[in-house]
Coordinates of C-alpha atoms and ligand atoms in Angstrom, one line a residue:
Chain A
M1 CA 3.7 27.0 36.8
A2 CA 4.7 29.4 34.2
M3 CA 8.2 27.9 34.4
K4 CA 6.8 24.4 33.7
E5 CA 4.7 25.7 30.8
T6 CA 7.7 27.3 29.2
T7 CA 9.8 24.1 29.6
S8 CA 7.1 22.0 28.0
A9 CA 6.6 24.6 25.2
I10 CA 10.4 24.4 24.5
F11 CA 10.3 20.7 24.6
G12 CA 7.3 20.6 22.2
Q13 CA 9.1 22.9 19.8
M14 CA 12.2 20.7 19.8
Y15 CA 10.1 17.7 19.1
G16 CA 8.7 19.5 16.1
V17 CA 12.2 20.3 14.9
Y18 CA 12.9 16.6 15.2
A19 CA 9.8 15.9 13.0
I20 CA 10.9 18.3 10.3
W21 CA 14.5 17.0 10.4
L22 CA 13.2 13.5 10.1
R23 CA 11.1 14.3 7.1
E24 CA 13.9 16.1 5.3
V25 CA 16.3 13.2 5.9
T26 CA 13.7 10.5 5.0
R27 CA 12.9 12.3 1.7
A28 CA 16.6 12.8 0.9
L29 CA 17.5 9.2 1.5
R30 CA 14.5 8.1 -0.7
D31 CA 15.7 10.3 -3.5
T32 CA 17.8 7.9 -5.5
G33 CA 18.7 10.6 -8.0
Q34 CA 20.4 12.6 -5.3
L35 CA 22.1 9.5 -3.9
I36 CA 23.5 8.5 -7.3
G37 CA 24.8 12.1 -7.7
G38 CA 26.4 11.9 -4.3
V39 CA 28.3 8.7 -5.2
S40 CA 29.2 9.4 -8.8
R41 CA 30.5 13.0 -8.2
P42 CA 33.3 12.0 -5.8
L43 CA 34.1 8.9 -7.9
L44 CA 34.5 11.1 -11.0
W45 CA 36.7 13.6 -9.2
V46 CA 38.8 11.2 -7.3
V47 CA 39.2 8.5 -10.0
I48 CA 39.3 10.5 -13.2
L49 CA 40.8 13.8 -12.2
G50 CA 42.8 12.7 -9.2
I51 CA 44.4 9.7 -10.8
G52 CA 44.7 11.4 -14.2
L53 CA 46.5 14.5 -12.9
N54 CA 48.6 12.7 -10.3
P55 CA 51.7 12.4 -12.4
Y56 CA 51.7 16.2 -13.2
F57 CA 51.5 17.3 -9.7
R58 CA 55.0 17.0 -8.3
G59 CA 58.1 19.0 -8.8
E60 CA 56.6 21.5 -11.1
V61 CA 59.0 24.4 -11.7
Y62 CA 57.9 27.9 -12.7
G63 CA 61.0 29.9 -13.2
E64 CA 62.4 30.5 -9.7
V65 CA 59.4 28.9 -8.1
R66 CA 59.0 25.3 -7.2
F67 CA 56.0 23.6 -5.6
V68 CA 56.7 21.8 -2.3
V69 CA 53.4 20.2 -1.5
P70 CA 54.5 16.9 -0.1
Y71 CA 51.4 15.0 -1.2
T72 CA 50.1 13.2 -4.2
Y73 CA 47.5 15.1 -6.2
L74 CA 44.9 12.5 -5.2
Q75 CA 45.6 13.2 -1.5
F76 CA 45.6 16.9 -2.2
I77 CA 42.2 17.1 -3.8
F78 CA 40.6 14.4 -1.5
P79 CA 39.6 16.9 1.3
A80 CA 38.3 19.3 -1.4
V81 CA 36.1 16.6 -2.9
V82 CA 34.6 16.0 0.6
V83 CA 33.8 19.7 0.7
L84 CA 32.5 19.6 -2.9
N85 CA 30.0 16.9 -2.0
I86 CA 28.8 18.8 1.0
L87 CA 28.6 22.0 -1.0
Y88 CA 26.4 20.4 -3.6
T89 CA 24.1 18.5 -1.3
S90 CA 23.6 21.4 1.1
I91 CA 22.6 23.9 -1.5
Q92 CA 20.5 21.3 -3.4
S93 CA 18.7 20.4 -0.2
A94 CA 17.3 23.9 -0.1
V95 CA 15.3 22.8 -3.2
S96 CA 13.0 21.1 -0.7
L97 CA 11.9 24.5 0.4
I98 CA 10.9 25.4 -3.1
W99 CA 9.2 22.1 -3.4
D100 CA 7.2 22.7 -0.2
R101 CA 6.2 26.1 -1.3
E102 CA 5.1 25.0 -4.8
F103 CA 3.2 21.9 -3.6
G104 CA 1.7 23.6 -0.7
F105 CA 3.2 21.5 2.1
L106 CA 4.8 24.6 3.6
R107 CA 1.4 25.8 4.6
E108 CA 0.8 22.6 6.6
V109 CA 3.9 23.4 8.6
L110 CA 3.3 27.2 8.9
V111 CA -0.2 26.7 10.3
S112 CA 1.0 24.3 13.0
P113 CA 2.0 25.5 16.5
M114 CA 5.7 25.4 15.4
A115 CA 7.4 28.8 15.6
R116 CA 8.7 29.9 12.2
N117 CA 12.3 29.9 13.3
M118 CA 12.0 26.4 14.6
V119 CA 10.6 25.3 11.2
L120 CA 13.7 26.8 9.6
L121 CA 16.0 25.2 12.1
G122 CA 14.5 21.7 11.4
K123 CA 14.9 22.2 7.7
I124 CA 18.5 23.3 7.9
L125 CA 19.5 20.6 10.4
G126 CA 17.9 18.1 8.0
G127 CA 19.7 19.5 5.0
A128 CA 23.0 19.6 6.9
T129 CA 22.6 16.0 8.0
T130 CA 22.0 14.8 4.4
A131 CA 25.0 16.8 3.3
V132 CA 27.2 15.2 6.0
V133 CA 26.0 11.7 4.8
H134 CA 27.1 12.7 1.3
G135 CA 30.4 13.9 2.7
C136 CA 30.9 10.5 4.4
M137 CA 30.4 8.8 1.0
V138 CA 33.6 10.5 0.0
L139 CA 35.4 9.8 3.3
A140 CA 34.7 6.1 2.6
L141 CA 37.0 6.4 -0.3
A142 CA 39.9 7.6 1.9
R143 CA 41.9 4.4 1.7
F144 CA 41.6 4.4 -2.0
A145 CA 42.9 7.9 -2.2
G146 CA 45.9 7.0 -0.1
V147 CA 44.6 9.0 2.9
A148 CA 45.1 7.3 6.3
L149 CA 42.6 8.3 8.9
T150 CA 42.5 7.8 12.6
W151 CA 39.2 7.8 14.5
V152 CA 40.1 11.2 15.9
D153 CA 40.5 12.5 12.4
V154 CA 37.2 11.1 11.4
F155 CA 35.5 12.7 14.4
Q156 CA 37.1 16.1 13.8
A157 CA 36.2 15.8 10.1
L158 CA 32.5 15.1 11.0
M159 CA 32.3 18.1 13.2
L160 CA 33.8 20.4 10.6
M161 CA 31.6 18.8 7.9
F162 CA 28.5 19.5 10.0
V163 CA 29.3 23.1 10.8
L164 CA 30.1 23.7 7.1
A165 CA 27.0 21.9 5.9
F166 CA 24.8 23.9 8.3
G167 CA 26.2 27.2 7.0
L168 CA 25.9 26.1 3.3
T169 CA 22.4 24.9 3.8
S170 CA 21.4 28.2 5.3
F171 CA 23.0 29.8 2.2
G172 CA 20.9 27.5 0.0
I173 CA 17.8 28.6 1.9
V174 CA 18.6 32.3 1.3
L175 CA 18.9 31.5 -2.4
A176 CA 15.7 29.4 -2.5
V177 CA 13.7 32.2 -0.8
H178 CA 14.7 34.6 -3.5
V179 CA 14.5 32.3 -6.5
R180 CA 11.2 31.3 -8.0
G181 CA 10.8 27.8 -9.4
F182 CA 12.9 24.7 -9.7
E183 CA 14.6 25.3 -13.0
S184 CA 15.9 28.7 -12.2
F185 CA 17.2 27.3 -8.9
G186 CA 19.1 24.6 -10.7
V187 CA 20.7 27.0 -13.0
F188 CA 21.4 29.5 -10.3
S189 CA 22.8 27.0 -7.9
N190 CA 25.2 25.7 -10.5
A191 CA 26.3 29.2 -11.3
V192 CA 27.1 29.6 -7.6
I193 CA 28.5 26.2 -6.7
L194 CA 31.1 25.7 -9.4
P195 CA 32.8 29.1 -9.3
L196 CA 32.9 28.9 -5.5
Y197 CA 34.5 25.5 -5.7
F198 CA 37.0 26.2 -8.4
T199 CA 38.3 29.4 -6.7
A200 CA 38.7 27.8 -3.3
S201 CA 42.2 26.4 -3.9
S202 CA 40.5 23.1 -4.3
I203 CA 42.2 21.8 -7.3
F204 CA 45.5 23.7 -7.2
P205 CA 47.4 24.9 -4.2
L206 CA 48.6 28.3 -3.2
D207 CA 51.8 27.1 -1.9
P208 CA 52.6 28.0 1.7
A209 CA 56.3 28.0 0.9
L210 CA 55.8 30.9 -1.4
T211 CA 55.8 34.5 -0.4
R212 CA 53.0 36.5 -1.7
A213 CA 55.3 38.1 -4.2
Q214 CA 56.4 34.7 -5.5
M215 CA 52.8 33.6 -5.6
L216 CA 52.0 36.5 -7.8
V217 CA 54.6 35.3 -10.2
A218 CA 53.0 31.9 -10.5
Y219 CA 49.4 33.2 -10.7
P220 CA 47.8 36.4 -11.9
E221 CA 46.9 38.8 -9.1
W222 CA 43.1 38.6 -9.6
L223 CA 43.1 34.9 -9.1
V224 CA 45.1 35.0 -5.9
L225 CA 42.8 37.7 -4.7
I226 CA 39.6 35.7 -5.5
V227 CA 41.0 32.6 -3.8
E228 CA 41.9 34.6 -0.7
L229 CA 38.5 36.2 -0.5
N230 CA 36.6 33.0 -1.0
P231 CA 35.5 31.7 2.4
L232 CA 35.4 28.2 1.0
T233 CA 39.2 28.3 0.6
Y234 CA 39.5 28.3 4.4
A235 CA 37.0 25.6 4.8
I236 CA 38.9 23.3 2.4
D237 CA 42.1 24.3 4.1
A238 CA 40.7 23.3 7.5
M239 CA 39.5 20.0 6.0
R240 CA 43.0 19.4 4.6
G241 CA 44.5 20.2 8.0
I242 CA 42.3 17.5 9.5
L243 CA 42.6 14.8 6.8
I244 CA 46.1 15.1 5.5
D245 CA 47.8 17.5 8.0
F246 CA 48.5 20.1 5.3
N247 CA 47.5 23.7 5.8
Q248 CA 48.2 26.6 3.5
F249 CA 46.9 29.1 6.0
D250 CA 46.9 29.3 9.8
P251 CA 45.0 26.2 10.9
V252 CA 42.8 28.2 13.3
L253 CA 41.8 30.7 10.6
G254 CA 39.9 28.0 8.7
L255 CA 37.9 27.0 11.8
Q256 CA 37.1 30.6 12.5
V257 CA 36.0 31.3 9.0
V258 CA 33.7 28.3 8.9
G259 CA 32.3 29.2 12.3
I260 CA 31.6 32.8 11.4
M261 CA 30.1 31.6 8.1
M262 CA 27.7 29.2 9.9
V263 CA 26.4 31.9 12.3
S264 CA 26.1 34.7 9.8
L265 CA 24.5 32.6 7.1
F266 CA 22.0 31.2 9.6
A267 CA 21.1 34.7 10.6
L268 CA 20.6 35.6 7.0
A269 CA 18.4 32.6 6.5
L270 CA 16.3 33.5 9.5
L271 CA 15.8 36.9 8.0
A272 CA 14.9 35.6 4.6
F273 CA 12.5 32.9 6.0
R274 CA 10.3 35.6 7.5
K275 CA 9.3 36.6 4.0
V276 CA 8.2 33.1 3.0
Chain B
M1 CA -31.5 35.6 37.8
S2 CA -29.9 34.4 34.6
V3 CA -26.3 34.5 33.6
S4 CA -25.6 35.0 29.9
V5 CA -27.2 32.1 28.0
S6 CA -25.6 32.8 24.7
P7 CA -23.1 30.0 23.9
A8 CA -19.4 30.9 23.8
L9 CA -18.1 32.1 20.5
A10 CA -15.7 29.9 18.7
I11 CA -14.8 32.8 16.4
N12 CA -15.2 36.4 16.7
V13 CA -14.0 38.8 14.0
R14 CA -14.4 42.5 14.3
N15 CA -13.8 45.1 11.6
V16 CA -11.1 43.1 9.7
S17 CA -9.7 44.6 6.6
K18 CA -6.9 43.4 4.4
R19 CA -5.4 44.9 1.3
F20 CA -3.1 43.4 -1.4
G21 CA -1.7 46.3 -3.3
R22 CA -4.6 47.9 -5.0
V23 CA -7.0 45.1 -4.2
L24 CA -9.1 45.5 -1.1
A25 CA -9.4 41.7 -0.4
L26 CA -11.4 42.2 2.9
D27 CA -13.4 45.2 3.6
D28 CA -14.4 45.7 7.2
V29 CA -15.5 42.1 7.8
N30 CA -17.5 41.2 10.9
L31 CA -18.3 37.6 11.7
S32 CA -19.1 35.5 14.8
V33 CA -19.6 31.8 15.1
P34 CA -21.0 30.1 18.3
E35 CA -19.3 26.9 19.3
G36 CA -20.6 23.8 17.6
N37 CA -22.0 25.7 14.6
V38 CA -21.5 25.2 11.0
L39 CA -20.8 28.4 9.1
A40 CA -20.7 28.5 5.3
L41 CA -18.9 31.2 3.5
V42 CA -20.2 31.6 0.0
G43 CA -18.9 33.9 -2.8
P44 CA -17.6 33.9 -6.3
N45 CA -13.9 33.8 -7.3
G46 CA -11.8 36.5 -5.8
A47 CA -14.5 37.3 -3.2
G48 CA -11.9 37.1 -0.3
K49 CA -12.9 33.8 1.1
S50 CA -9.4 32.3 1.2
T51 CA -8.0 35.5 2.5
L52 CA -10.4 35.5 5.4
I53 CA -9.7 31.8 6.2
D54 CA -5.9 32.5 6.1
I55 CA -6.4 35.3 8.7
L56 CA -8.7 33.1 10.9
C57 CA -6.1 30.3 10.9
T58 CA -3.3 32.8 11.7
I59 CA -1.3 32.4 8.6
G60 CA -2.4 35.8 7.2
K61 CA -2.3 39.0 9.2
P62 CA -5.1 41.5 8.9
D63 CA -4.2 45.1 8.2
S64 CA -6.6 46.2 10.9
G65 CA -9.3 44.7 13.1
H66 CA -9.6 42.1 15.8
V67 CA -9.6 38.3 15.4
E68 CA -10.5 36.0 18.3
V69 CA -10.3 32.2 17.9
S70 CA -11.5 30.0 20.8
G71 CA -11.2 33.0 23.0
I72 CA -7.5 33.6 22.0
D73 CA -6.4 36.8 20.3
A74 CA -5.2 35.2 17.1
V75 CA -3.1 38.1 16.0
R76 CA -1.1 38.4 19.2
H77 CA -0.9 34.7 20.2
P78 CA -1.0 32.8 16.9
L79 CA 0.9 29.7 18.2
K80 CA -1.5 29.3 21.1
A81 CA -4.5 29.6 18.8
R82 CA -3.2 27.1 16.3
Q83 CA -3.3 24.2 18.7
K84 CA -7.1 24.5 18.7
L85 CA -7.7 24.7 15.0
G86 CA -7.4 22.4 12.1
V87 CA -7.2 23.6 8.5
V88 CA -7.9 22.1 5.1
F89 CA -6.5 24.6 2.6
Q90 CA -8.0 25.2 -0.8
E91 CA -4.7 24.0 -2.5
P92 CA -3.5 20.5 -1.5
T93 CA -0.8 20.4 1.1
L94 CA 0.1 16.8 1.5
D95 CA 3.6 15.5 1.1
T96 CA 2.9 13.1 -1.8
R97 CA 6.2 11.3 -1.4
L98 CA 5.4 10.2 2.1
T99 CA 2.9 7.4 2.9
V100 CA -0.6 8.2 4.2
R101 CA 0.5 7.3 7.8
E102 CA 3.7 9.2 7.6
N103 CA 1.7 12.3 6.7
L104 CA -0.4 11.8 9.7
T105 CA 2.6 11.0 12.0
F106 CA 4.4 14.1 10.8
H107 CA 1.3 16.2 11.6
G108 CA 1.0 14.6 15.1
M109 CA 4.6 15.4 15.8
V110 CA 4.5 19.0 14.9
Y111 CA 1.4 19.3 17.0
Q112 CA 3.4 17.8 19.8
M113 CA 1.4 14.6 20.3
C114 CA 3.1 11.6 22.0
R115 CA 3.6 8.4 20.1
S116 CA 0.7 6.3 21.5
E117 CA -1.7 9.2 21.1
R118 CA -0.5 9.7 17.5
R119 CA -1.1 6.0 16.7
A120 CA -4.5 5.9 18.3
R121 CA -5.6 9.1 16.5
A122 CA -4.3 8.1 13.2
D123 CA -6.3 4.9 13.4
A124 CA -9.4 6.8 14.4
V125 CA -9.2 9.5 11.7
L126 CA -8.4 7.0 8.9
E127 CA -11.4 5.0 10.0
L128 CA -13.6 8.1 9.9
V129 CA -12.6 9.0 6.3
E130 CA -12.6 5.3 5.2
L131 CA -9.0 5.1 4.4
A132 CA -8.0 2.6 7.0
D133 CA -6.8 0.2 4.4
W134 CA -4.5 2.8 2.8
G135 CA -2.2 3.6 5.7
N136 CA 0.9 2.4 4.0
A137 CA 0.2 3.6 0.5
V138 CA 2.4 6.4 -0.9
T139 CA 0.2 9.5 -1.0
R140 CA 1.0 10.1 -4.7
T141 CA -0.9 6.9 -5.6
L142 CA -4.2 8.2 -4.1
S143 CA -7.0 9.6 -6.1
S144 CA -7.8 13.3 -5.7
G145 CA -11.0 12.5 -3.7
M146 CA -9.0 10.2 -1.4
R147 CA -6.3 12.8 -0.9
R148 CA -9.0 15.4 0.1
R149 CA -10.3 12.9 2.6
L150 CA -6.8 12.3 3.9
E151 CA -6.3 16.1 4.4
I152 CA -9.5 16.2 6.4
A153 CA -8.3 13.3 8.5
R154 CA -5.0 15.0 9.0
A155 CA -6.6 18.2 10.1
L156 CA -8.5 16.2 12.7
M157 CA -5.4 14.4 14.1
H158 CA -4.8 16.8 17.0
E159 CA -8.5 17.1 18.0
P160 CA -9.0 20.7 17.1
R161 CA -12.0 22.6 18.4
I162 CA -12.5 24.4 15.1
L163 CA -12.1 23.1 11.6
F164 CA -11.6 25.3 8.6
L165 CA -12.2 23.9 5.2
D166 CA -11.5 26.0 2.2
E167 CA -13.4 24.6 -0.7
P168 CA -13.2 21.0 0.5
T169 CA -15.2 19.6 -2.3
I170 CA -14.1 21.7 -5.3
G171 CA -13.3 19.6 -8.3
L172 CA -14.6 16.4 -6.8
D173 CA -17.2 14.0 -8.1
A174 CA -20.6 13.9 -6.6
Q175 CA -19.8 10.7 -4.6
S176 CA -16.7 12.2 -2.9
R177 CA -18.6 15.4 -2.2
A178 CA -21.4 13.5 -0.5
K179 CA -18.9 11.5 1.5
I180 CA -17.0 14.5 2.8
W181 CA -20.2 16.2 3.9
S182 CA -21.3 13.1 5.7
Y183 CA -18.0 13.0 7.7
L184 CA -18.4 16.7 8.5
E185 CA -22.0 16.1 9.8
T186 CA -20.8 13.2 11.9
L187 CA -18.1 15.4 13.4
R188 CA -20.5 18.2 14.3
D189 CA -23.1 15.9 15.7
T190 CA -20.8 13.7 17.8
Q191 CA -18.0 16.1 18.8
G192 CA -19.6 19.5 18.7
L193 CA -16.8 20.6 16.3
T194 CA -17.2 24.1 14.9
L195 CA -16.9 24.1 11.2
I196 CA -16.1 27.0 8.8
V197 CA -16.6 25.9 5.2
T198 CA -16.2 27.9 2.1
T199 CA -17.8 26.6 -1.1
H200 CA -19.0 27.4 -4.5
Y201 CA -21.7 24.7 -4.4
I202 CA -24.6 26.5 -2.9
D203 CA -26.7 23.4 -2.5
E204 CA -24.1 22.2 0.0
V205 CA -24.8 24.9 2.5
E206 CA -28.5 24.2 3.1
G207 CA -27.7 22.3 6.2
S208 CA -25.5 24.9 7.8
D209 CA -26.4 27.0 10.8
A210 CA -25.4 30.3 9.2
V211 CA -24.5 31.4 5.7
Y212 CA -22.3 34.4 5.0
I213 CA -22.4 35.7 1.5
I214 CA -19.3 37.6 0.5
D215 CA -18.2 39.5 -2.6
H216 CA -15.5 42.0 -3.2
G217 CA -14.3 41.5 0.3
K218 CA -17.6 42.6 1.9
I219 CA -20.1 40.5 3.8
L220 CA -23.3 41.2 1.8
A221 CA -25.7 39.2 4.0
C222 CA -25.6 36.6 6.7
G223 CA -28.2 34.4 8.5
A224 CA -29.7 31.0 8.6
P225 CA -30.5 29.6 5.2
D226 CA -34.3 30.0 5.7
A227 CA -34.0 33.5 7.0
L228 CA -31.9 34.5 4.0
K229 CA -34.4 33.0 1.6
A230 CA -37.2 34.9 3.3
D231 CA -35.3 38.2 3.2
Y232 CA -33.6 38.1 -0.2
G233 CA -34.9 35.1 -2.1
R234 CA -37.0 35.8 -5.2
T235 CA -39.1 33.6 -7.3
L236 CA -37.2 33.2 -10.6
L237 CA -38.4 32.4 -14.0
K238 CA -36.0 30.2 -15.9
V239 CA -36.5 30.7 -19.6
S240 CA -34.9 29.1 -22.6
P241 CA -35.4 31.3 -25.6
R242 CA -35.9 30.0 -29.1
G243 CA -33.0 31.5 -31.0
E244 CA -30.9 34.6 -30.6
M245 CA -33.6 37.1 -31.7
V246 CA -35.8 36.1 -28.9
R247 CA -32.9 36.2 -26.5
A248 CA -32.1 39.7 -27.5
T249 CA -35.7 40.8 -27.1
L250 CA -35.8 39.2 -23.6
V251 CA -32.6 40.9 -22.5
K252 CA -33.9 44.2 -23.8
R253 CA -37.2 43.8 -22.0
Y254 CA -35.7 42.5 -18.8
P255 CA -32.3 44.2 -18.4
D256 CA -31.8 42.5 -15.0
A257 CA -32.0 39.0 -16.5
V258 CA -28.9 36.8 -15.8
E259 CA -27.6 34.3 -18.2
T260 CA -26.8 30.9 -16.8
A261 CA -23.9 28.7 -17.8
D262 CA -26.1 26.6 -20.1
G263 CA -27.6 29.5 -21.9
Q264 CA -30.9 30.0 -20.1
L265 CA -32.1 33.3 -18.7
L266 CA -33.1 33.9 -15.1
I267 CA -35.7 36.6 -14.6
A268 CA -36.8 37.6 -11.2
I269 CA -40.5 38.0 -10.6
D270 CA -41.6 41.1 -8.7
Q271 CA -44.1 44.0 -9.0
T272 CA -42.9 45.0 -12.5
V273 CA -42.4 41.6 -13.8
S274 CA -45.1 39.0 -13.9
A275 CA -45.0 35.5 -15.4
D276 CA -48.3 36.0 -17.0
A277 CA -47.2 39.1 -19.0
L278 CA -44.1 37.3 -20.2
L279 CA -46.0 34.3 -21.3
A280 CA -48.7 36.3 -23.0
E281 CA -46.1 38.2 -25.0
L282 CA -43.4 35.7 -25.8
G283 CA -44.8 32.4 -24.8
T284 CA -44.7 30.9 -28.2
Q285 CA -41.1 31.8 -28.8
L286 CA -39.7 29.9 -25.8
R287 CA -38.4 26.5 -25.8
G288 CA -39.2 26.1 -22.1
I289 CA -40.0 28.0 -19.0
S290 CA -40.0 27.0 -15.3
V291 CA -40.6 28.7 -12.1
E292 CA -38.0 28.4 -9.3
Q293 CA -39.1 28.9 -5.8
P294 CA -36.8 31.1 -3.6
S295 CA -33.5 29.3 -3.1
L296 CA -30.1 30.3 -1.8
E297 CA -29.1 30.5 -5.3
S298 CA -31.6 33.3 -5.9
V299 CA -30.5 34.9 -2.7
F300 CA -27.0 35.0 -4.1
L301 CA -28.2 36.2 -7.5
S302 CA -30.2 39.1 -6.0
L303 CA -27.3 40.1 -3.8
T304 CA -24.4 40.0 -6.2
G305 CA -26.1 40.1 -9.6
R306 CA -24.2 37.1 -10.6
D307 CA -25.0 33.5 -11.2
L308 CA -22.8 31.5 -8.8
R309 CA -22.8 28.5 -11.0
D310 CA -20.5 30.0 -13.6
A311 CA -18.2 31.1 -10.9
P312 CA -16.3 28.0 -10.1
T313 CA -13.0 27.4 -11.8
G314 CA -11.7 23.9 -12.5
T315 CA -14.0 21.0 -12.8
S316 CA -17.4 22.3 -11.7
N317 CA -20.2 19.8 -11.5
G318 CA -21.8 20.0 -14.9
T319 CA -24.7 17.7 -14.2
R320 CA -26.4 20.2 -11.9
N321 CA -27.6 22.3 -14.7
A322 CA -29.2 19.4 -16.6
Ligands
LIG1 N1 -1.0 37.0 -2.0 C1 -1.8 37.8 -2.7 N2 -1.2 38.8 -3.4 C2 -2.0 39.7 -4.1 N3 -3.3 39.6 -4.2 C3 -3.9 38.6 -3.6 C4 -3.2 37.7 -2.8 N4 -4.1 36.8 -2.2 C5 -5.3 37.2 -2.7 N5 -5.2 38.2 -3.5 C6 -6.4 39.0 -4.1 O1 -7.3 39.1 -3.1 C7 -8.6 38.9 -3.6 C8 -9.3 37.8 -2.8 O2 -8.7 36.6 -3.1 P1 -9.1 35.2 -2.3 O3 -8.1 34.2 -2.7 O4 -9.4 35.5 -0.9 O5 -10.5 34.9 -3.1 P2 -11.4 33.6 -2.9 O6 -12.7 34.1 -2.5 O7 -10.8 32.6 -2.1 O8 -11.5 33.1 -4.4 P3 -11.6 31.6 -5.0 O9 -13.0 31.2 -5.0 O10 -11.1 31.8 -6.4 O11 -10.7 30.8 -4.2 C9 -8.5 38.5 -5.1 O12 -8.7 39.7 -5.8 C10 -7.0 38.2 -5.2 O13 -6.5 38.5 -6.4
LIG2 MG1 -10.1 30.7 -2.4

């Protein structure tokens, strides 16, 4: 009897998680502003930056050091743009939490028989799903960027995208809980997103053929350090591994970092959400 | 031999206190509501009404005390209690980007109702609040009165046993207010729903089974409206003085006089104050004078020393003073 009750309670909670997920996704897909951003951002990066910088990418020589990345610049930044779109959308999706708080809807959810943690899970799953959709908008440009994908690649990329999006949406929730108001969140999130992105070896490689000593010749030490400390570096590296078979670090390392990020950021979000 | 004949309690609150920093929002509150009753909670701004509602609907946690909702300890088992209660908060809580029906469907889902049940209930509650034609409208396009009705409909989706309404009629026009009260009466009469309503409009609570008057977190008095009037009501003289001089004289003579929002003075009649004396002395200097029989308003006045009518924020109903 008690067993049956517990099962039905768990099933009920999962159903509620589905409802919250559905609302998040519905709202995001109806938000044309967000969709336009999701399309124009990758186009800008791939078309303008990727094509514009393509000629400057190969065979650069810095003294003794020569880059040996066997890819076009377009191919090189393509996986990073996928991650960029996920980064933006995940963190922006946490705005829905601020929205719900400001416009009262959060109370409707909190007074329902949903456990608080399940409310959060639904929200994060919804945000992550939206982010994966936005990541796919970039993937759709693969052919254009000269990246050939097999179905296995796409499947692996989707898995990685989802895990990454889950972690980043959790991160967005943590920010949203601590930041009051929409405007400050916009400013704050940009202040977080762009530095994270630019220091993630997204638009320039740390060449794997270089020793650390050689790398320090090419780049100042602080920059190398920041890049190596930025967890996003490993996420982008893992994405490159999947999409263009190029890794600057141990391929397993990227997956590990992304996994750990997802778990620990979710834990932080759970902690933060108790205060809402 | 007789078993206990008293009806089961829908709500039982014992010695609940709640503090926000330096503000004691609730001070040792006791309250009990038999099933199927309508309880009205009346008090000025900041009295602690919303704080009490939040605790009853398990969103707020009391610092101390015991709260039982439908026989369930609401502090220990909030999730279990929530299935049995519906809430209309003071601030709107609709998702204005979703349609009317989507709001109801979402509610049904988080309350774990199955699809056919959801559809049937959505039809029924929309019918009740006369929004059946608006199911596919985006909520943003509804008027504030319609939104309020939708919130009531939504709170009823999962067939709660107890319905909390925190200022359901504030800021609404007379027509919407009357409609909302007629729905609530229907619900009580047909389904035996227990209703807990807070309001600023004291004329709305005449029909309730019990009125609780609260100020500064304390329950000052409770009872049926007639009993309260008998105990605390006073006959009031409502006087409009001719000019400031007269007003000053009156205030000096009757220091307990309370000024209403429209500039009249309310003076309670008792052993030391008689209408005759007042008229004999100042009768010629008054623009008007009227005698008000004991009303809940005078009960409120004598308990709190405040006129409830200048308490509401937002768009209060100005016509009532005319
Ligand atoms: N979250 C909070 N933090 C700090 N103080 C609070 C909080 N909520 C309520 N209070 C304080 O508690 C007291 C009671 O507030 P409450 O909202 O319960 O009043 P109310 O009777 O509902 O008033 P109103 O008629 O304006 O809705 C007020 O003094 C208010 O300032
Ligand atoms: Mg209130």
